[in-house]
Amino acid sequence: MRERSAAHGAHGRPPTRRDRWEAFKKSPYLPATVLLFIIAAAAGLFAGSYTYAMANPTPHRIPGALVGDAREPGTRAFVAGMEKALDASLDLRVYATPAGAREALEEQKVFTIVRPRGPGVALDVASASGATVAQLLTETGVKVGDTLGVPVTVTDLKPLQKGDPRGLALFYISLAAVIIGFVGSIQLSVHARALVPLERIAFTVAYALLGGFAIVAVVDWLLGAVELPFVHSWLILSLTMFTTGMVFTMFNTLMGRWAMIPTWGLMVLLGNPSSGGAVSWPLLPSVLGHIGRWLPPGASVNAQHTAVYYRGHQFLFPYLVLGAWALVSCTVFWVWRHRHPGGRDHMPEHAAAAS
């Protein structure tokens, strides 16, 4: 009787602080509480990263072409006035002929061309290379010309398409490919968890191809906002979706249920603001301007932008960036596939048999 009473007393004693902590760790309340703080931090960082990159774009170094003699007094005064007004350096390369300067513009080595024109100066810009940079150069050039009493003729040599007057459509379609790419991988992990590694990669390829096709079809065929080189743009968007999907799969293999944190940080907090799609690289903070080109969002925007507006001057670099991220992600996933939380080997026996 005493033993039963003692046991009942031990069982009925109030839980200690350690007992409550152990129970809390095993409950769903711990990950839910952690998520509260992660989501709040993500919201602040999301707003902060875009505000930092886009709220007050400031030029740092703008590559340009100068046709003729840089020592000519009128040209020298105009260039000095532009640098003072922009509070930045115009990194001018001298070209002997307008044709050479135009070729540099087509190859996206320069954003503007300064050349003598009668008693004044001609300022050529390229909105397709960056609408924000072209607008800034145009407004500043006119003001400087008025101040110096020098007539300035501004010509947009590479205007944007009529359906995309601010040059944001390519950024938005790349943004859609980036986000839907890793969201699709998340959904596969949730709703098709039993997929084995090769099947998971195959379905990522499949939704990337269909998703890329859907984006181009809606933007070009349905809305007519931008005339896209259909197959080329489709493949760029599909490669982007596959890459970001496999990046999440890689982090899911390495970090389990917390894979969304590095994926969101890399693609959304860092990659999209620094991609050069909404604000051109010369106007971004210098660190972001360099980092963005090495991340999937920036590579996607760069490849898409060149495919649409500079079809005869393609660059291999953005495709190498996307391909490298895809290859590394697939390799990490495959080598450590036994750690991935999905797959039929990780399912209960009755569920695996049913599937």
Tab-separated table of C-alpha atoms in Angstrom:
chain	number	residue	atom	x	y	z
A	1	MET	CA	0.000	0.000	0.000
A	2	ARG	CA	2.869	2.365	0.857
A	3	GLU	CA	4.684	1.507	-2.401
A	4	ARG	CA	1.547	2.224	-4.427
A	5	SER	CA	1.038	5.504	-2.607
A	6	ALA	CA	4.671	6.503	-3.107
A	7	ALA	CA	4.536	5.669	-6.787
A	8	HIS	CA	1.336	7.614	-7.173
A	9	GLY	CA	2.960	10.563	-5.431
A	10	ALA	CA	6.019	10.477	-7.688
A	11	HIS	CA	3.836	10.292	-10.767
A	12	GLY	CA	1.621	13.053	-9.566
A	13	ARG	CA	4.342	15.507	-8.570
A	14	PRO	CA	4.285	18.837	-10.423
A	15	PRO	CA	6.648	18.884	-13.469
A	16	THR	CA	9.956	20.598	-12.993
A	17	ARG	CA	11.317	23.289	-15.278
A	18	ARG	CA	13.475	20.686	-16.993
A	19	ASP	CA	10.476	18.416	-17.544
A	20	ARG	CA	8.538	21.240	-19.132
A	21	TRP	CA	11.479	22.120	-21.386
A	22	GLU	CA	11.870	18.499	-22.537
A	23	ALA	CA	8.151	18.303	-23.270
A	24	PHE	CA	8.305	21.600	-25.175
A	25	LYS	CA	11.204	20.368	-27.326
A	26	LYS	CA	9.218	17.289	-28.340
A	27	SER	CA	6.067	19.256	-29.097
A	28	PRO	CA	5.181	21.083	-32.337
A	29	TYR	CA	5.404	24.356	-30.404
A	30	LEU	CA	9.205	24.562	-30.653
A	31	PRO	CA	9.466	24.661	-34.482
A	32	ALA	CA	6.373	26.895	-34.567
A	33	THR	CA	8.018	29.348	-32.170
A	34	VAL	CA	11.259	29.309	-34.117
A	35	LEU	CA	9.269	30.000	-37.286
A	36	LEU	CA	7.653	33.026	-35.655
A	37	PHE	CA	11.019	34.699	-35.280
A	38	ILE	CA	12.324	33.492	-38.657
A	39	ILE	CA	9.280	34.841	-40.502
A	40	ALA	CA	9.473	38.173	-38.690
A	41	ALA	CA	13.183	38.471	-39.468
A	42	ALA	CA	12.593	37.462	-43.093
A	43	ALA	CA	9.932	40.164	-43.479
A	44	GLY	CA	12.254	42.847	-42.170
A	45	LEU	CA	15.214	41.636	-44.191
A	46	PHE	CA	13.099	41.339	-47.337
A	47	ALA	CA	11.929	44.934	-47.073
A	48	GLY	CA	15.398	46.123	-46.060
A	49	SER	CA	17.256	44.385	-48.892
A	50	TYR	CA	15.008	45.835	-51.603
A	51	THR	CA	14.982	49.272	-49.995
A	52	TYR	CA	18.763	49.290	-49.667
A	53	ALA	CA	19.223	48.341	-53.321
A	54	MET	CA	16.419	50.298	-54.976
A	55	ALA	CA	15.088	53.152	-52.866
A	56	ASN	CA	17.898	55.583	-53.651
A	57	PRO	CA	19.960	54.298	-56.596
A	58	THR	CA	23.264	56.145	-56.785
A	59	PRO	CA	25.770	55.965	-59.646
A	60	HIS	CA	29.287	54.857	-58.771
A	61	ARG	CA	31.049	54.213	-62.064
A	62	ILE	CA	29.316	54.423	-65.424
A	63	PRO	CA	31.237	53.006	-68.398
A	64	GLY	CA	30.961	55.231	-71.457
A	65	ALA	CA	32.472	55.864	-74.877
A	66	LEU	CA	33.991	59.117	-76.071
A	67	VAL	CA	34.319	59.703	-79.789
A	68	GLY	CA	37.049	62.121	-80.803
A	69	ASP	CA	39.514	64.138	-78.775
A	70	ALA	CA	38.965	64.068	-74.998
A	71	ARG	CA	41.076	67.240	-74.697
A	72	GLU	CA	38.657	69.347	-76.766
A	73	PRO	CA	37.521	72.143	-74.383
A	74	GLY	CA	33.783	71.782	-74.952
A	75	THR	CA	33.831	68.010	-74.528
A	76	ARG	CA	36.097	68.208	-71.497
A	77	ALA	CA	33.844	70.778	-69.834
A	78	PHE	CA	30.748	68.683	-70.544
A	79	VAL	CA	32.296	65.492	-69.150
A	80	ALA	CA	33.519	67.323	-66.040
A	81	GLY	CA	30.060	68.806	-65.567
A	82	MET	CA	28.450	65.365	-65.895
A	83	GLU	CA	30.780	63.841	-63.308
A	84	LYS	CA	30.131	66.668	-60.878
A	85	ALA	CA	26.372	66.501	-61.347
A	86	LEU	CA	26.286	62.699	-61.030
A	87	ASP	CA	28.755	62.673	-58.152
A	88	ALA	CA	30.296	59.712	-59.913
A	89	SER	CA	32.997	58.840	-62.385
A	90	LEU	CA	32.258	58.502	-66.077
A	91	ASP	CA	34.684	55.788	-67.086
A	92	LEU	CA	35.125	56.956	-70.678
A	93	ARG	CA	36.988	54.942	-73.281
A	94	VAL	CA	38.115	56.840	-76.358
A	95	TYR	CA	37.039	55.510	-79.764
A	96	ALA	CA	38.245	56.883	-83.067
A	97	THR	CA	34.943	56.433	-84.897
A	98	PRO	CA	31.233	56.452	-84.018
A	99	ALA	CA	30.979	52.920	-85.439
A	100	GLY	CA	33.511	51.631	-82.928
A	101	ALA	CA	31.669	53.288	-80.055
A	102	ARG	CA	28.339	51.897	-81.291
A	103	GLU	CA	29.811	48.388	-81.399
A	104	ALA	CA	30.963	48.788	-77.778
A	105	LEU	CA	27.406	49.804	-76.875
A	106	GLU	CA	26.013	46.728	-78.627
A	107	GLU	CA	28.436	44.535	-76.685
A	108	GLN	CA	27.257	46.243	-73.458
A	109	LYS	CA	30.744	47.444	-72.625
A	110	VAL	CA	29.460	51.012	-72.311
A	111	PHE	CA	26.172	52.626	-71.306
A	112	THR	CA	26.522	55.919	-73.168
A	113	ILE	CA	28.387	57.603	-76.008
A	114	VAL	CA	29.591	61.204	-75.876
A	115	ARG	CA	30.556	62.750	-79.210
A	116	PRO	CA	30.881	66.248	-80.671
A	117	ARG	CA	27.938	67.483	-82.720
A	118	GLY	CA	28.374	70.851	-84.384
A	119	PRO	CA	28.712	73.524	-81.696
A	120	GLY	CA	27.362	71.176	-79.049
A	121	VAL	CA	27.525	67.609	-77.788
A	122	ALA	CA	25.629	64.454	-78.752
A	123	LEU	CA	24.764	62.111	-75.890
A	124	ASP	CA	23.696	58.632	-76.970
A	125	VAL	CA	22.097	56.337	-74.403
A	126	ALA	CA	20.647	52.814	-74.439
A	127	SER	CA	17.490	52.269	-72.411
A	128	ALA	CA	17.769	48.549	-73.127
A	129	SER	CA	21.032	48.481	-71.166
A	130	GLY	CA	19.274	49.959	-68.160
A	131	ALA	CA	16.292	52.281	-68.172
A	132	THR	CA	17.305	53.877	-64.874
A	133	VAL	CA	20.826	54.642	-66.108
A	134	ALA	CA	19.556	56.024	-69.440
A	135	GLN	CA	17.025	58.248	-67.672
A	136	LEU	CA	19.644	59.532	-65.240
A	137	LEU	CA	22.142	60.270	-68.021
A	138	THR	CA	19.508	62.015	-70.133
A	139	GLU	CA	18.251	64.277	-67.351
A	140	THR	CA	21.756	65.098	-66.151
A	141	GLY	CA	23.116	65.727	-69.655
A	142	VAL	CA	20.374	68.223	-70.480
A	143	LYS	CA	20.891	70.085	-67.181
A	144	VAL	CA	24.656	70.224	-67.639
A	145	GLY	CA	24.242	71.489	-71.196
A	146	ASP	CA	21.898	74.240	-70.037
A	147	THR	CA	24.344	75.241	-67.300
A	148	LEU	CA	27.306	75.397	-69.705
A	149	GLY	CA	25.318	76.952	-72.522
A	150	VAL	CA	26.147	73.958	-74.726
A	151	PRO	CA	23.365	72.392	-76.842
A	152	VAL	CA	22.991	68.694	-76.019
A	153	THR	CA	21.261	66.254	-78.367
A	154	VAL	CA	20.126	63.050	-76.658
A	155	THR	CA	19.402	59.924	-78.727
A	156	ASP	CA	18.211	56.569	-77.410
A	157	LEU	CA	20.003	54.053	-79.619
A	158	LYS	CA	18.449	50.973	-77.973
A	159	PRO	CA	14.922	51.895	-76.843
A	160	LEU	CA	12.770	49.534	-74.827
A	161	GLN	CA	9.770	47.823	-76.356
A	162	LYS	CA	6.470	49.703	-76.234
A	163	GLY	CA	4.856	47.178	-73.922
A	164	ASP	CA	7.658	47.536	-71.384
A	165	PRO	CA	8.399	51.282	-71.115
A	166	ARG	CA	10.196	50.985	-67.756
A	167	GLY	CA	12.171	47.875	-68.598
A	168	LEU	CA	10.788	45.802	-65.717
A	169	ALA	CA	9.071	42.993	-67.626
A	170	LEU	CA	12.233	40.922	-67.971
A	171	PHE	CA	12.940	41.352	-64.266
A	172	TYR	CA	9.441	40.170	-63.378
A	173	ILE	CA	9.510	37.086	-65.584
A	174	SER	CA	12.924	36.149	-64.185
A	175	LEU	CA	11.633	36.766	-60.660
A	176	ALA	CA	8.682	34.458	-61.376
A	177	ALA	CA	11.032	31.729	-62.615
A	178	VAL	CA	13.293	32.057	-59.562
A	179	ILE	CA	10.509	31.919	-56.965
A	180	ILE	CA	8.295	29.319	-58.645
A	181	GLY	CA	11.398	27.233	-59.250
A	182	PHE	CA	12.157	26.669	-55.577
A	183	VAL	CA	8.489	26.738	-54.503
A	184	GLY	CA	7.904	23.863	-56.924
A	185	SER	CA	10.698	21.908	-55.249
A	186	ILE	CA	9.152	22.615	-51.847
A	187	GLN	CA	5.812	21.284	-53.074
A	188	LEU	CA	7.465	18.129	-54.402
A	189	SER	CA	9.007	17.600	-50.970
A	190	VAL	CA	5.633	18.011	-49.286
A	191	HIS	CA	3.241	16.282	-51.674
A	192	ALA	CA	5.524	13.827	-53.491
A	193	ARG	CA	7.891	12.952	-50.708
A	194	ALA	CA	8.244	9.323	-51.842
A	195	LEU	CA	10.079	10.262	-55.044
A	196	VAL	CA	13.515	8.667	-55.245
A	197	PRO	CA	16.436	10.968	-56.232
A	198	LEU	CA	16.361	10.351	-59.993
A	199	GLU	CA	12.582	10.786	-60.082
A	200	ARG	CA	12.854	14.012	-58.089
A	201	ILE	CA	15.360	15.454	-60.564
A	202	ALA	CA	13.205	14.319	-63.512
A	203	PHE	CA	10.074	15.981	-62.127
A	204	THR	CA	12.054	19.160	-61.413
A	205	VAL	CA	13.111	19.200	-65.070
A	206	ALA	CA	9.495	18.603	-66.126
A	207	TYR	CA	7.911	21.415	-64.106
A	208	ALA	CA	10.768	23.745	-65.106
A	209	LEU	CA	10.087	23.132	-68.811
A	210	LEU	CA	6.329	23.534	-68.430
A	211	GLY	CA	6.687	26.553	-66.157
A	212	GLY	CA	9.119	28.321	-68.482
A	213	PHE	CA	6.780	27.698	-71.406
A	214	ALA	CA	3.808	29.068	-69.437
A	215	ILE	CA	5.644	32.273	-68.481
A	216	VAL	CA	6.691	33.048	-72.055
A	217	ALA	CA	3.267	32.142	-73.460
A	218	VAL	CA	1.435	34.444	-71.044
A	219	VAL	CA	3.807	37.414	-71.332
A	220	ASP	CA	4.298	37.249	-75.110
A	221	TRP	CA	1.307	35.473	-76.664
A	222	LEU	CA	-1.476	36.330	-74.224
A	223	LEU	CA	-0.525	39.803	-72.968
A	224	GLY	CA	1.738	40.920	-75.804
A	225	ALA	CA	3.789	42.940	-73.294
A	226	VAL	CA	7.196	41.990	-74.666
A	227	GLU	CA	8.181	40.338	-77.923
A	228	LEU	CA	10.411	37.492	-76.791
A	229	PRO	CA	12.610	35.127	-78.799
A	230	PHE	CA	10.279	32.312	-77.782
A	231	VAL	CA	12.487	29.223	-77.647
A	232	HIS	CA	15.502	31.118	-76.315
A	233	SER	CA	13.549	32.849	-73.526
A	234	TRP	CA	11.711	29.612	-72.709
A	235	LEU	CA	14.966	27.708	-72.232
A	236	ILE	CA	16.496	30.480	-70.091
A	237	LEU	CA	13.451	30.513	-67.803
A	238	SER	CA	13.373	26.709	-67.653
A	239	LEU	CA	17.055	26.567	-66.736
A	240	THR	CA	16.413	29.202	-64.064
A	241	MET	CA	13.495	27.255	-62.583
A	242	PHE	CA	15.447	24.004	-62.594
A	243	THR	CA	18.469	25.662	-60.985
A	244	THR	CA	16.550	27.294	-58.141
A	245	GLY	CA	14.524	24.129	-57.610
A	246	MET	CA	17.686	22.066	-57.256
A	247	VAL	CA	19.258	24.677	-54.972
A	248	PHE	CA	16.379	24.143	-52.535
A	249	THR	CA	16.730	20.363	-52.940
A	250	MET	CA	20.431	20.656	-52.118
A	251	PHE	CA	19.747	22.668	-48.961
A	252	ASN	CA	16.928	20.288	-48.051
A	253	THR	CA	19.434	17.457	-48.244
A	254	LEU	CA	21.936	19.296	-46.050
A	255	MET	CA	19.609	21.041	-43.598
A	256	GLY	CA	16.300	19.203	-43.650
A	257	ARG	CA	13.203	21.227	-42.817
A	258	TRP	CA	15.155	24.488	-42.425
A	259	ALA	CA	16.259	24.501	-46.092
A	260	MET	CA	13.977	27.428	-46.852
A	261	ILE	CA	16.186	29.795	-44.834
A	262	PRO	CA	19.331	29.684	-47.026
A	263	THR	CA	17.256	29.327	-50.205
A	264	TRP	CA	15.187	32.433	-49.430
A	265	GLY	CA	18.256	34.346	-48.311
A	266	LEU	CA	20.290	33.478	-51.399
A	267	MET	CA	17.596	33.863	-54.034
A	268	VAL	CA	15.241	36.530	-52.682
A	269	LEU	CA	17.048	38.631	-50.083
A	270	LEU	CA	20.376	38.790	-51.921
A	271	GLY	CA	19.877	37.550	-55.470
A	272	ASN	CA	16.837	39.464	-56.713
A	273	PRO	CA	17.751	42.980	-55.467
A	274	SER	CA	21.253	42.582	-56.901
A	275	SER	CA	20.144	41.063	-60.214
A	276	GLY	CA	20.247	44.356	-62.132
A	277	GLY	CA	16.689	43.855	-63.334
A	278	ALA	CA	14.904	46.620	-61.440
A	279	VAL	CA	17.943	48.874	-60.959
A	280	SER	CA	20.923	48.618	-63.311
A	281	TRP	CA	24.234	47.477	-61.875
A	282	PRO	CA	25.988	50.883	-62.166
A	283	LEU	CA	23.374	52.324	-59.800
A	284	LEU	CA	23.457	49.503	-57.247
A	285	PRO	CA	25.673	49.572	-54.152
A	286	SER	CA	29.025	48.403	-55.464
A	287	VAL	CA	29.092	45.131	-53.497
A	288	LEU	CA	25.654	44.100	-54.752
A	289	GLY	CA	26.586	45.071	-58.290
A	290	HIS	CA	29.439	42.555	-58.271
A	291	ILE	CA	27.768	39.756	-56.318
A	292	GLY	CA	24.541	39.771	-58.326
A	293	ARG	CA	26.111	38.529	-61.535
A	294	TRP	CA	27.278	35.330	-59.821
A	295	LEU	CA	23.854	34.375	-58.455
A	296	PRO	CA	21.033	32.640	-60.382
A	297	PRO	CA	18.614	35.641	-60.390
A	298	GLY	CA	21.247	37.994	-61.813
A	299	ALA	CA	22.415	35.428	-64.356
A	300	SER	CA	18.820	34.849	-65.470
A	301	VAL	CA	18.101	38.575	-65.901
A	302	ASN	CA	21.392	39.067	-67.747
A	303	ALA	CA	20.776	36.167	-70.142
A	304	GLN	CA	17.154	37.185	-70.796
A	305	HIS	CA	18.038	40.840	-71.316
A	306	THR	CA	20.731	40.016	-73.858
A	307	ALA	CA	18.499	37.501	-75.659
A	308	VAL	CA	15.756	40.097	-76.137
A	309	TYR	CA	17.686	43.282	-76.923
A	310	TYR	CA	21.180	42.194	-78.006
A	311	ARG	CA	20.553	39.024	-79.968
A	312	GLY	CA	23.740	39.265	-81.984
A	313	HIS	CA	25.966	39.759	-78.946
A	314	GLN	CA	25.296	36.838	-76.616
A	315	PHE	CA	27.424	36.198	-73.527
A	316	LEU	CA	28.317	32.746	-72.258
A	317	PHE	CA	28.874	33.891	-68.673
A	318	PRO	CA	25.242	33.942	-67.382
A	319	TYR	CA	24.621	30.444	-68.759
A	320	LEU	CA	27.785	29.192	-67.077
A	321	VAL	CA	26.598	30.689	-63.772
A	322	LEU	CA	23.188	29.002	-64.002
A	323	GLY	CA	24.759	25.747	-65.160
A	324	ALA	CA	27.332	25.774	-62.356
A	325	TRP	CA	24.679	26.304	-59.666
A	326	ALA	CA	22.548	23.533	-61.177
A	327	LEU	CA	25.488	21.131	-61.438
A	328	VAL	CA	26.715	21.761	-57.887
A	329	SER	CA	23.194	21.416	-56.480
A	330	CYS	CA	22.532	18.161	-58.331
A	331	THR	CA	25.918	16.774	-57.311
A	332	VAL	CA	25.452	17.583	-53.616
A	333	PHE	CA	21.946	16.123	-53.679
A	334	TRP	CA	23.092	12.942	-55.402
A	335	VAL	CA	26.173	12.351	-53.247
A	336	TRP	CA	24.267	12.888	-49.991
A	337	ARG	CA	20.886	11.633	-51.243
A	338	HIS	CA	20.632	9.244	-48.278
A	339	ARG	CA	20.250	12.345	-46.060
A	340	HIS	CA	17.339	13.792	-48.026
A	341	PRO	CA	14.122	13.560	-45.969
A	342	GLY	CA	12.204	12.202	-48.968
A	343	GLY	CA	12.385	8.935	-50.848
A	344	ARG	CA	10.658	5.605	-50.354
A	345	ASP	CA	13.423	4.384	-48.047
A	346	HIS	CA	12.454	7.073	-45.505
A	347	MET	CA	8.758	6.241	-45.499
A	348	PRO	CA	6.941	3.868	-43.136
A	349	GLU	CA	6.784	0.348	-44.592
A	350	HIS	CA	3.019	0.348	-45.141
A	351	ALA	CA	3.161	3.711	-46.949
A	352	ALA	CA	6.090	2.653	-49.108
A	353	ALA	CA	4.293	-0.556	-50.049
A	354	ALA	CA	1.150	1.356	-50.934
A	355	SER	CA	3.033	3.783	-53.150
